[in-house]
Amino acid sequence: MEMPADPPGTGVVLLTRPECHLCEDARIVVGRVTAELGVGWRELSVTDAPALGKRFAEELPVLFIDGVQRDFWSIDEARLRRLLS
């Protein structure tokens, strides 16, 4: 039985896939902004969440804040900082 494609839970979550250059860039931006603001975050790979991988396949990487999709492809650093402040 496949898990539902519900967005990940609370906090800052970056949905990524292996060998993805946009995911690498997003990881750097999210890491920098959350470190500056003292906010935790986690990365979730589509290999561990295949239903989310199917749902967001064309948008990876995807940034969620408290379960709401806030950005995808290229994470906007200024917008992320504003959303978390």
mmCIF file of C-alpha atoms in Angstrom:
data_model
loop_
_atom_site.group_PDB
_atom_site.id
_atom_site.type_symbol
_atom_site.label_atom_id
_atom_site.label_comp_id
_atom_site.label_asym_id
_atom_site.label_seq_id
_atom_site.Cartn_x
_atom_site.Cartn_y
_atom_site.Cartn_z
ATOM 1 C CA MET A 1 0.000 0.000 0.000
ATOM 2 C CA GLU A 2 1.436 3.362 -1.038
ATOM 3 C CA MET A 3 1.640 6.238 1.424
ATOM 4 C CA PRO A 4 -0.546 9.287 0.656
ATOM 5 C CA ALA A 5 1.104 12.296 -0.966
ATOM 6 C CA ASP A 6 0.323 14.618 1.920
ATOM 7 C CA PRO A 7 2.788 17.473 2.382
ATOM 8 C CA PRO A 8 5.448 16.877 5.021
ATOM 9 C CA GLY A 9 4.704 17.995 8.587
ATOM 10 C CA THR A 10 5.627 21.114 10.492
ATOM 11 C CA GLY A 11 8.754 23.192 10.196
ATOM 12 C CA VAL A 12 10.969 23.843 7.200
ATOM 13 C CA VAL A 13 11.241 20.846 4.886
ATOM 14 C CA LEU A 14 13.132 20.686 1.596
ATOM 15 C CA LEU A 15 11.928 17.927 -0.736
ATOM 16 C CA THR A 16 14.781 16.799 -2.984
ATOM 17 C CA ARG A 17 15.906 14.020 -5.297
ATOM 18 C CA PRO A 18 19.361 12.481 -5.659
ATOM 19 C CA GLU A 19 21.803 13.931 -8.200
ATOM 20 C CA CYS A 20 19.826 17.153 -8.655
ATOM 21 C CA HIS A 21 21.851 20.338 -9.153
ATOM 22 C CA LEU A 22 18.864 22.552 -8.278
ATOM 23 C CA CYS A 23 18.487 20.573 -5.049
ATOM 24 C CA GLU A 24 22.139 21.243 -4.212
ATOM 25 C CA ASP A 25 21.614 24.977 -4.747
ATOM 26 C CA ALA A 26 18.418 24.928 -2.663
ATOM 27 C CA ARG A 27 20.157 23.051 0.156
ATOM 28 C CA ILE A 28 22.799 25.799 0.343
ATOM 29 C CA VAL A 29 20.219 28.624 0.427
ATOM 30 C CA VAL A 30 17.981 26.913 2.999
ATOM 31 C CA GLY A 31 20.994 26.017 5.153
ATOM 32 C CA ARG A 32 22.336 29.563 5.085
ATOM 33 C CA VAL A 33 19.037 31.312 5.859
ATOM 34 C CA THR A 34 17.938 28.910 8.596
ATOM 35 C CA ALA A 35 21.370 29.080 10.248
ATOM 36 C CA GLU A 36 21.256 32.895 10.243
ATOM 37 C CA LEU A 37 17.778 32.865 11.801
ATOM 38 C CA GLY A 38 18.371 29.984 14.200
ATOM 39 C CA VAL A 39 15.625 27.876 12.624
ATOM 40 C CA GLY A 40 15.875 24.130 12.152
ATOM 41 C CA TRP A 41 15.099 22.400 8.881
ATOM 42 C CA ARG A 42 15.168 18.925 7.405
ATOM 43 C CA GLU A 43 15.626 17.419 4.017
ATOM 44 C CA LEU A 44 13.288 14.754 2.688
ATOM 45 C CA SER A 45 14.310 12.773 -0.368
ATOM 46 C CA VAL A 46 11.726 11.487 -2.832
ATOM 47 C CA THR A 47 13.450 8.110 -2.472
ATOM 48 C CA ASP A 48 12.068 8.062 1.097
ATOM 49 C CA ALA A 49 8.716 9.620 0.111
ATOM 50 C CA PRO A 50 7.815 8.233 -3.333
ATOM 51 C CA ALA A 51 4.229 9.525 -3.241
ATOM 52 C CA LEU A 52 5.509 13.077 -2.745
ATOM 53 C CA GLY A 53 8.025 12.412 -5.513
ATOM 54 C CA LYS A 54 5.202 11.586 -7.905
ATOM 55 C CA ARG A 55 3.099 14.549 -6.826
ATOM 56 C CA PHE A 56 5.920 17.120 -7.111
ATOM 57 C CA ALA A 57 8.093 15.445 -9.778
ATOM 58 C CA GLU A 58 8.134 18.445 -12.114
ATOM 59 C CA GLU A 59 8.761 20.999 -9.348
ATOM 60 C CA LEU A 60 11.732 19.577 -7.403
ATOM 61 C CA PRO A 61 13.220 20.832 -5.220
ATOM 62 C CA VAL A 62 10.169 21.962 -3.254
ATOM 63 C CA LEU A 63 10.275 24.002 -0.052
ATOM 64 C CA PHE A 64 7.528 23.522 2.539
ATOM 65 C CA ILE A 65 6.993 25.611 5.652
ATOM 66 C CA ASP A 66 4.560 24.043 8.116
ATOM 67 C CA GLY A 67 3.164 21.789 5.385
ATOM 68 C CA VAL A 68 2.530 24.599 2.888
ATOM 69 C CA GLN A 69 4.452 24.670 -0.395
ATOM 70 C CA ARG A 70 6.297 27.994 -0.429
ATOM 71 C CA ASP A 71 8.814 27.704 -3.265
ATOM 72 C CA PHE A 72 10.147 25.303 -5.886
ATOM 73 C CA TRP A 73 12.946 24.911 -8.469
ATOM 74 C CA SER A 74 15.008 27.887 -7.330
ATOM 75 C CA ILE A 75 14.590 28.880 -3.695
ATOM 76 C CA ASP A 76 14.338 32.661 -3.329
ATOM 77 C CA GLU A 77 16.627 33.591 -0.438
ATOM 78 C CA ALA A 78 14.987 36.953 0.329
ATOM 79 C CA ARG A 79 11.490 35.450 0.307
ATOM 80 C CA LEU A 80 12.588 32.577 2.566
ATOM 81 C CA ARG A 81 14.152 35.012 5.019
ATOM 82 C CA ARG A 82 10.927 37.062 5.028
ATOM 83 C CA LEU A 83 8.729 33.980 5.527
ATOM 84 C CA LEU A 84 10.798 32.788 8.478
ATOM 85 C CA SER A 85 11.226 36.155 10.191
#
